[in-house]
Amino acid sequence: MSFPEGLKRPAVLCILYHHDQYLLLKRIKPPHQGRYTPVGGKIDPHESPKDAAIRETWEETGIRVSHMRYAGILTETSPIKYNWILYVYVAEIPWQPAPPCDEGVLEWVNETDLVDLDSPETDLFIYQYIKEG
């Protein structure tokens, strides 16, 4: 089943951090192939955004989180097929070596290095808003 072009797809962005480090994914698949993004993904039918954030975190990192804080919505509108409503969730996690991931390479990135990363421009605003509470 294809998704109608122009309609917004509901998804989640999961910001995982430990102190001043973020666990980010260097993606090997589109969208944003080769760029650093938070983990996340599409919301399944009949799934709440929070449940999707917990599931996506588990599926992409193997990390079980029991609490994720809702941080807002990012809406992206484009004349091409990339249109999303992203529910942003945040979780502080214990530090551990970055686990393997079939979506790309997970890496811990220091907060001071975020500005130099190849990442979607909207992500820097999200990190700033989260830091400011």
Short mmCIF file of N, CA and C in Angstrom, two decimals:
data_model
loop_
_atom_site.label_atom_id
_atom_site.label_comp_id
_atom_site.label_asym_id
_atom_site.label_seq_id
_atom_site.Cartn_x
_atom_site.Cartn_y
_atom_site.Cartn_z
N MET A 1 0.85 -1.18 0.00
CA MET A 1 0.00 0.00 0.00
C MET A 1 0.89 1.24 0.00
N SER A 2 0.64 2.14 -0.92
CA SER A 2 1.43 3.37 -0.95
C SER A 2 0.69 4.46 -0.18
N PHE A 3 1.47 5.38 0.34
CA PHE A 3 0.93 6.49 1.11
C PHE A 3 0.69 7.65 0.15
N PRO A 4 -0.49 8.27 0.14
CA PRO A 4 -0.77 9.35 -0.81
C PRO A 4 0.22 10.52 -0.68
N GLU A 5 0.76 10.94 -1.81
CA GLU A 5 1.72 12.03 -1.83
C GLU A 5 1.08 13.29 -1.25
N GLY A 6 1.83 14.00 -0.42
CA GLY A 6 1.37 15.26 0.15
C GLY A 6 0.73 15.13 1.52
N LEU A 7 0.17 13.95 1.86
CA LEU A 7 -0.38 13.78 3.19
C LEU A 7 0.76 13.66 4.19
N LYS A 8 0.54 14.14 5.38
CA LYS A 8 1.56 14.06 6.42
C LYS A 8 1.51 12.70 7.09
N ARG A 9 2.69 12.12 7.27
CA ARG A 9 2.80 10.82 7.95
C ARG A 9 3.10 11.06 9.41
N PRO A 10 2.39 10.39 10.32
CA PRO A 10 2.69 10.53 11.75
C PRO A 10 3.88 9.64 12.13
N ALA A 11 4.80 10.23 12.88
CA ALA A 11 5.99 9.50 13.32
C ALA A 11 6.47 10.08 14.64
N VAL A 12 7.51 9.46 15.19
CA VAL A 12 8.10 9.93 16.44
C VAL A 12 9.59 10.16 16.26
N LEU A 13 10.11 11.14 16.99
CA LEU A 13 11.54 11.38 17.13
C LEU A 13 11.86 11.15 18.59
N CYS A 14 12.87 10.34 18.86
CA CYS A 14 13.21 9.96 20.22
C CYS A 14 14.58 10.51 20.57
N ILE A 15 14.61 11.55 21.38
CA ILE A 15 15.86 12.17 21.79
C ILE A 15 16.35 11.42 23.04
N LEU A 16 17.46 10.71 22.88
CA LEU A 16 18.04 9.93 23.97
C LEU A 16 19.34 10.62 24.39
N TYR A 17 19.47 10.88 25.69
CA TYR A 17 20.67 11.58 26.14
C TYR A 17 21.15 11.06 27.48
N HIS A 18 22.41 11.33 27.76
CA HIS A 18 23.01 11.06 29.07
C HIS A 18 23.90 12.26 29.38
N HIS A 19 23.53 13.01 30.39
CA HIS A 19 24.22 14.25 30.74
C HIS A 19 24.32 15.15 29.51
N ASP A 20 25.51 15.41 28.99
CA ASP A 20 25.65 16.32 27.85
C ASP A 20 25.95 15.57 26.55
N GLN A 21 25.55 14.31 26.49
CA GLN A 21 25.76 13.53 25.27
C GLN A 21 24.42 13.00 24.75
N TYR A 22 24.31 12.97 23.41
CA TYR A 22 23.12 12.46 22.75
C TYR A 22 23.47 11.19 21.98
N LEU A 23 22.60 10.20 22.06
CA LEU A 23 22.78 8.98 21.27
C LEU A 23 22.07 9.20 19.94
N LEU A 24 22.86 9.37 18.87
CA LEU A 24 22.32 9.68 17.56
C LEU A 24 22.65 8.59 16.55
N LEU A 25 21.85 8.55 15.51
CA LEU A 25 21.97 7.54 14.47
C LEU A 25 22.51 8.17 13.20
N LYS A 26 23.64 7.64 12.71
CA LYS A 26 24.12 8.03 11.38
C LYS A 26 23.44 7.08 10.42
N ARG A 27 22.45 7.60 9.70
CA ARG A 27 21.53 6.77 8.91
C ARG A 27 22.18 6.18 7.67
N ILE A 28 21.81 4.93 7.38
CA ILE A 28 22.28 4.29 6.14
C ILE A 28 21.16 4.18 5.11
N LYS A 29 19.96 4.63 5.51
CA LYS A 29 18.79 4.55 4.63
C LYS A 29 18.15 5.93 4.50
N PRO A 30 17.45 6.19 3.39
CA PRO A 30 16.67 7.43 3.29
C PRO A 30 15.51 7.39 4.29
N PRO A 31 14.95 8.45 4.73
CA PRO A 31 15.40 9.81 4.44
C PRO A 31 16.63 10.16 5.28
N HIS A 32 17.33 11.16 4.88
CA HIS A 32 18.52 11.66 5.59
C HIS A 32 19.67 10.67 5.62
N GLN A 33 19.80 9.87 4.58
CA GLN A 33 20.89 8.90 4.49
C GLN A 33 22.23 9.61 4.66
N GLY A 34 23.10 9.05 5.54
CA GLY A 34 24.41 9.60 5.79
C GLY A 34 24.44 10.74 6.79
N ARG A 35 23.28 11.14 7.28
CA ARG A 35 23.19 12.24 8.24
C ARG A 35 22.88 11.70 9.63
N TYR A 36 23.15 12.53 10.64
CA TYR A 36 22.88 12.18 12.03
C TYR A 36 21.49 12.64 12.43
N THR A 37 20.72 11.71 12.98
CA THR A 37 19.36 12.02 13.45
C THR A 37 19.11 11.27 14.76
N PRO A 38 18.11 11.71 15.51
CA PRO A 38 17.65 10.89 16.62
C PRO A 38 17.01 9.61 16.07
N VAL A 39 16.87 8.61 16.91
CA VAL A 39 16.13 7.41 16.49
C VAL A 39 14.66 7.77 16.41
N GLY A 40 13.88 6.93 15.76
CA GLY A 40 12.46 7.18 15.64
C GLY A 40 11.89 6.42 14.47
N GLY A 41 10.61 6.66 14.21
CA GLY A 41 9.97 5.98 13.10
C GLY A 41 8.48 6.23 13.08
N LYS A 42 7.84 5.55 12.16
CA LYS A 42 6.40 5.72 11.95
C LYS A 42 5.59 5.15 13.12
N ILE A 43 4.45 5.76 13.34
CA ILE A 43 3.50 5.29 14.35
C ILE A 43 2.62 4.24 13.70
N ASP A 44 2.52 3.09 14.33
CA ASP A 44 1.68 2.00 13.81
C ASP A 44 0.20 2.33 14.01
N PRO A 45 -0.68 1.73 13.20
CA PRO A 45 -2.12 1.93 13.40
C PRO A 45 -2.53 1.58 14.83
N HIS A 46 -3.36 2.38 15.42
CA HIS A 46 -3.91 2.19 16.77
C HIS A 46 -2.85 2.30 17.86
N GLU A 47 -1.68 2.86 17.57
CA GLU A 47 -0.60 3.02 18.55
C GLU A 47 -0.53 4.48 18.97
N SER A 48 -0.35 4.72 20.25
CA SER A 48 -0.18 6.10 20.70
C SER A 48 1.24 6.58 20.35
N PRO A 49 1.43 7.89 20.20
CA PRO A 49 2.78 8.38 19.93
C PRO A 49 3.79 7.96 21.01
N LYS A 50 3.39 8.01 22.28
CA LYS A 50 4.32 7.62 23.35
C LYS A 50 4.69 6.14 23.24
N ASP A 51 3.72 5.29 22.99
CA ASP A 51 4.02 3.87 22.82
C ASP A 51 4.93 3.64 21.60
N ALA A 52 4.72 4.42 20.55
CA ALA A 52 5.57 4.30 19.37
C ALA A 52 7.00 4.72 19.70
N ALA A 53 7.16 5.78 20.50
CA ALA A 53 8.50 6.23 20.89
C ALA A 53 9.22 5.16 21.71
N ILE A 54 8.52 4.54 22.63
CA ILE A 54 9.12 3.48 23.44
C ILE A 54 9.48 2.29 22.56
N ARG A 55 8.58 1.92 21.64
CA ARG A 55 8.84 0.79 20.74
C ARG A 55 10.01 1.07 19.80
N GLU A 56 10.01 2.24 19.17
CA GLU A 56 11.08 2.58 18.24
C GLU A 56 12.43 2.64 18.94
N THR A 57 12.47 3.16 20.16
CA THR A 57 13.72 3.18 20.93
C THR A 57 14.22 1.76 21.13
N TRP A 58 13.34 0.85 21.52
CA TRP A 58 13.71 -0.55 21.72
C TRP A 58 14.17 -1.19 20.41
N GLU A 59 13.40 -1.00 19.34
CA GLU A 59 13.73 -1.65 18.07
C GLU A 59 15.06 -1.16 17.49
N GLU A 60 15.35 0.12 17.63
CA GLU A 60 16.56 0.67 17.00
C GLU A 60 17.79 0.64 17.89
N THR A 61 17.60 0.56 19.22
CA THR A 61 18.76 0.61 20.11
C THR A 61 18.88 -0.59 21.03
N GLY A 62 17.79 -1.34 21.20
CA GLY A 62 17.81 -2.42 22.19
C GLY A 62 17.73 -1.91 23.61
N ILE A 63 17.47 -0.62 23.77
CA ILE A 63 17.37 -0.01 25.10
C ILE A 63 15.89 0.10 25.48
N ARG A 64 15.57 -0.42 26.64
CA ARG A 64 14.20 -0.33 27.15
C ARG A 64 14.08 0.91 28.01
N VAL A 65 13.17 1.78 27.63
CA VAL A 65 12.87 2.96 28.44
C VAL A 65 11.45 2.81 28.95
N SER A 66 11.24 3.17 30.20
CA SER A 66 9.89 3.08 30.76
C SER A 66 9.21 4.44 30.79
N HIS A 67 10.03 5.50 30.71
CA HIS A 67 9.46 6.84 30.76
C HIS A 67 10.06 7.70 29.65
N MET A 68 9.20 8.31 28.87
CA MET A 68 9.63 9.29 27.86
C MET A 68 8.79 10.53 28.07
N ARG A 69 9.45 11.66 28.05
CA ARG A 69 8.76 12.94 28.26
C ARG A 69 8.40 13.54 26.91
N TYR A 70 7.14 13.91 26.76
CA TYR A 70 6.68 14.57 25.54
C TYR A 70 7.31 15.96 25.48
N ALA A 71 7.88 16.32 24.31
CA ALA A 71 8.58 17.60 24.19
C ALA A 71 8.00 18.49 23.09
N GLY A 72 7.04 18.01 22.31
CA GLY A 72 6.45 18.87 21.29
C GLY A 72 6.24 18.16 19.97
N ILE A 73 5.81 18.93 18.99
CA ILE A 73 5.53 18.41 17.66
C ILE A 73 6.33 19.21 16.64
N LEU A 74 6.93 18.50 15.70
CA LEU A 74 7.61 19.11 14.57
C LEU A 74 6.81 18.74 13.33
N THR A 75 6.35 19.74 12.60
CA THR A 75 5.60 19.48 11.37
C THR A 75 6.45 19.93 10.20
N GLU A 76 6.64 19.02 9.26
CA GLU A 76 7.43 19.32 8.07
C GLU A 76 6.52 19.27 6.85
N THR A 77 6.58 20.31 6.04
CA THR A 77 5.78 20.39 4.83
C THR A 77 6.71 20.65 3.66
N SER A 78 6.53 19.87 2.62
CA SER A 78 7.41 19.95 1.47
C SER A 78 6.61 19.76 0.19
N PRO A 79 7.06 20.35 -0.91
CA PRO A 79 6.38 20.12 -2.18
C PRO A 79 6.67 18.72 -2.74
N ILE A 80 7.58 18.00 -2.11
CA ILE A 80 7.87 16.63 -2.54
C ILE A 80 7.23 15.66 -1.56
N LYS A 81 7.64 14.43 -1.55
CA LYS A 81 6.97 13.39 -0.76
C LYS A 81 7.32 13.41 0.72
N TYR A 82 8.22 14.29 1.16
CA TYR A 82 8.67 14.28 2.55
C TYR A 82 7.81 15.22 3.38
N ASN A 83 6.73 14.70 3.94
CA ASN A 83 5.80 15.46 4.77
C ASN A 83 5.50 14.64 6.03
N TRP A 84 5.82 15.22 7.19
CA TRP A 84 5.69 14.47 8.45
C TRP A 84 5.09 15.33 9.55
N ILE A 85 4.41 14.67 10.46
CA ILE A 85 4.08 15.22 11.77
C ILE A 85 4.86 14.35 12.75
N LEU A 86 5.88 14.95 13.39
CA LEU A 86 6.76 14.20 14.27
C LEU A 86 6.48 14.56 15.72
N TYR A 87 6.11 13.58 16.51
CA TYR A 87 5.94 13.75 17.95
C TYR A 87 7.32 13.56 18.57
N VAL A 88 7.78 14.56 19.29
CA VAL A 88 9.13 14.52 19.85
C VAL A 88 9.05 14.09 21.31
N TYR A 89 9.81 13.05 21.64
CA TYR A 89 9.91 12.54 23.01
C TYR A 89 11.36 12.53 23.44
N VAL A 90 11.56 12.67 24.75
CA VAL A 90 12.90 12.75 25.32
C VAL A 90 13.03 11.75 26.45
N ALA A 91 14.19 11.08 26.52
CA ALA A 91 14.46 10.18 27.64
C ALA A 91 15.92 10.28 28.02
N GLU A 92 16.17 10.42 29.31
CA GLU A 92 17.54 10.32 29.81
C GLU A 92 17.81 8.84 30.06
N ILE A 93 18.91 8.36 29.52
CA ILE A 93 19.25 6.94 29.64
C ILE A 93 20.61 6.79 30.28
N PRO A 94 20.87 5.65 30.90
CA PRO A 94 22.22 5.42 31.43
C PRO A 94 23.21 5.30 30.26
N TRP A 95 24.43 5.78 30.49
CA TRP A 95 25.45 5.65 29.44
C TRP A 95 25.80 4.18 29.27
N GLN A 96 26.00 3.79 28.05
CA GLN A 96 26.46 2.46 27.69
C GLN A 96 27.12 2.56 26.33
N PRO A 97 27.94 1.60 25.96
CA PRO A 97 28.49 1.66 24.60
C PRO A 97 27.35 1.69 23.59
N ALA A 98 27.56 2.45 22.52
CA ALA A 98 26.52 2.56 21.49
C ALA A 98 26.23 1.18 20.91
N PRO A 99 24.98 0.72 20.99
CA PRO A 99 24.63 -0.61 20.49
C PRO A 99 24.57 -0.66 18.96
N PRO A 100 24.64 -1.85 18.39
CA PRO A 100 24.47 -1.98 16.94
C PRO A 100 23.03 -1.66 16.54
N CYS A 101 22.85 -1.23 15.29
CA CYS A 101 21.53 -0.86 14.80
C CYS A 101 21.46 -1.15 13.32
N ASP A 102 20.36 -1.75 12.86
CA ASP A 102 20.23 -2.07 11.44
C ASP A 102 19.82 -0.86 10.60
N GLU A 103 19.57 0.29 11.23
CA GLU A 103 19.21 1.52 10.51
C GLU A 103 20.44 2.38 10.21
N GLY A 104 21.58 2.02 10.81
CA GLY A 104 22.80 2.81 10.65
C GLY A 104 23.74 2.57 11.81
N VAL A 105 24.54 3.58 12.13
CA VAL A 105 25.50 3.48 13.22
C VAL A 105 25.09 4.44 14.32
N LEU A 106 24.90 3.91 15.52
CA LEU A 106 24.59 4.74 16.68
C LEU A 106 25.89 5.26 17.27
N GLU A 107 25.89 6.54 17.63
CA GLU A 107 27.09 7.16 18.20
C GLU A 107 26.67 8.14 19.30
N TRP A 108 27.48 8.20 20.35
CA TRP A 108 27.30 9.24 21.36
C TRP A 108 27.96 10.51 20.83
N VAL A 109 27.22 11.60 20.85
CA VAL A 109 27.72 12.88 20.36
C VAL A 109 27.60 13.91 21.49
N ASN A 110 28.71 14.57 21.77
CA ASN A 110 28.70 15.60 22.79
C ASN A 110 27.87 16.79 22.33
N GLU A 111 27.17 17.38 23.27
CA GLU A 111 26.30 18.51 22.98
C GLU A 111 27.04 19.64 22.23
N THR A 112 28.30 19.87 22.56
CA THR A 112 29.06 20.94 21.91
C THR A 112 29.39 20.61 20.46
N ASP A 113 29.29 19.35 20.05
CA ASP A 113 29.60 18.95 18.68
C ASP A 113 28.36 18.90 17.78
N LEU A 114 27.18 19.13 18.34
CA LEU A 114 25.95 19.02 17.55
C LEU A 114 25.93 20.00 16.38
N VAL A 115 26.43 21.20 16.59
CA VAL A 115 26.37 22.23 15.56
C VAL A 115 27.22 21.86 14.34
N ASP A 116 28.23 21.02 14.51
CA ASP A 116 29.12 20.64 13.41
C ASP A 116 28.68 19.37 12.69
N LEU A 117 27.63 18.72 13.17
CA LEU A 117 27.18 17.48 12.56
C LEU A 117 26.41 17.73 11.27
N ASP A 118 26.48 16.77 10.38
CA ASP A 118 25.62 16.80 9.19
C ASP A 118 24.28 16.22 9.62
N SER A 119 23.35 17.09 9.94
CA SER A 119 22.03 16.67 10.40
C SER A 119 20.97 17.60 9.82
N PRO A 120 19.71 17.15 9.81
CA PRO A 120 18.65 18.05 9.33
C PRO A 120 18.65 19.35 10.14
N GLU A 121 18.46 20.47 9.47
CA GLU A 121 18.57 21.76 10.17
C GLU A 121 17.54 21.91 11.29
N THR A 122 16.41 21.25 11.18
CA THR A 122 15.40 21.34 12.24
C THR A 122 15.89 20.71 13.54
N ASP A 123 16.78 19.72 13.44
CA ASP A 123 17.22 19.00 14.64
C ASP A 123 17.95 19.91 15.62
N LEU A 124 18.76 20.85 15.13
CA LEU A 124 19.47 21.75 16.03
C LEU A 124 18.51 22.57 16.88
N PHE A 125 17.39 22.97 16.30
CA PHE A 125 16.38 23.71 17.07
C PHE A 125 15.79 22.81 18.15
N ILE A 126 15.56 21.56 17.81
CA ILE A 126 14.98 20.63 18.79
C ILE A 126 15.93 20.46 19.97
N TYR A 127 17.22 20.23 19.71
CA TYR A 127 18.18 20.06 20.80
C TYR A 127 18.23 21.32 21.68
N GLN A 128 18.18 22.49 21.06
CA GLN A 128 18.21 23.75 21.80
C GLN A 128 16.98 23.88 22.68
N TYR A 129 15.80 23.59 22.14
CA TYR A 129 14.57 23.69 22.92
C TYR A 129 14.58 22.72 24.10
N ILE A 130 15.09 21.53 23.87
CA ILE A 130 15.14 20.54 24.95
C ILE A 130 16.09 21.00 26.04
N LYS A 131 17.25 21.52 25.65
CA LYS A 131 18.22 22.00 26.64
C LYS A 131 17.63 23.12 27.48
N GLU A 132 16.84 23.98 26.83
CA GLU A 132 16.24 25.11 27.54
C GLU A 132 15.02 24.69 28.37
N GLY A 133 14.60 23.45 28.22
CA GLY A 133 13.47 22.96 28.99
C GLY A 133 12.14 23.39 28.42
#
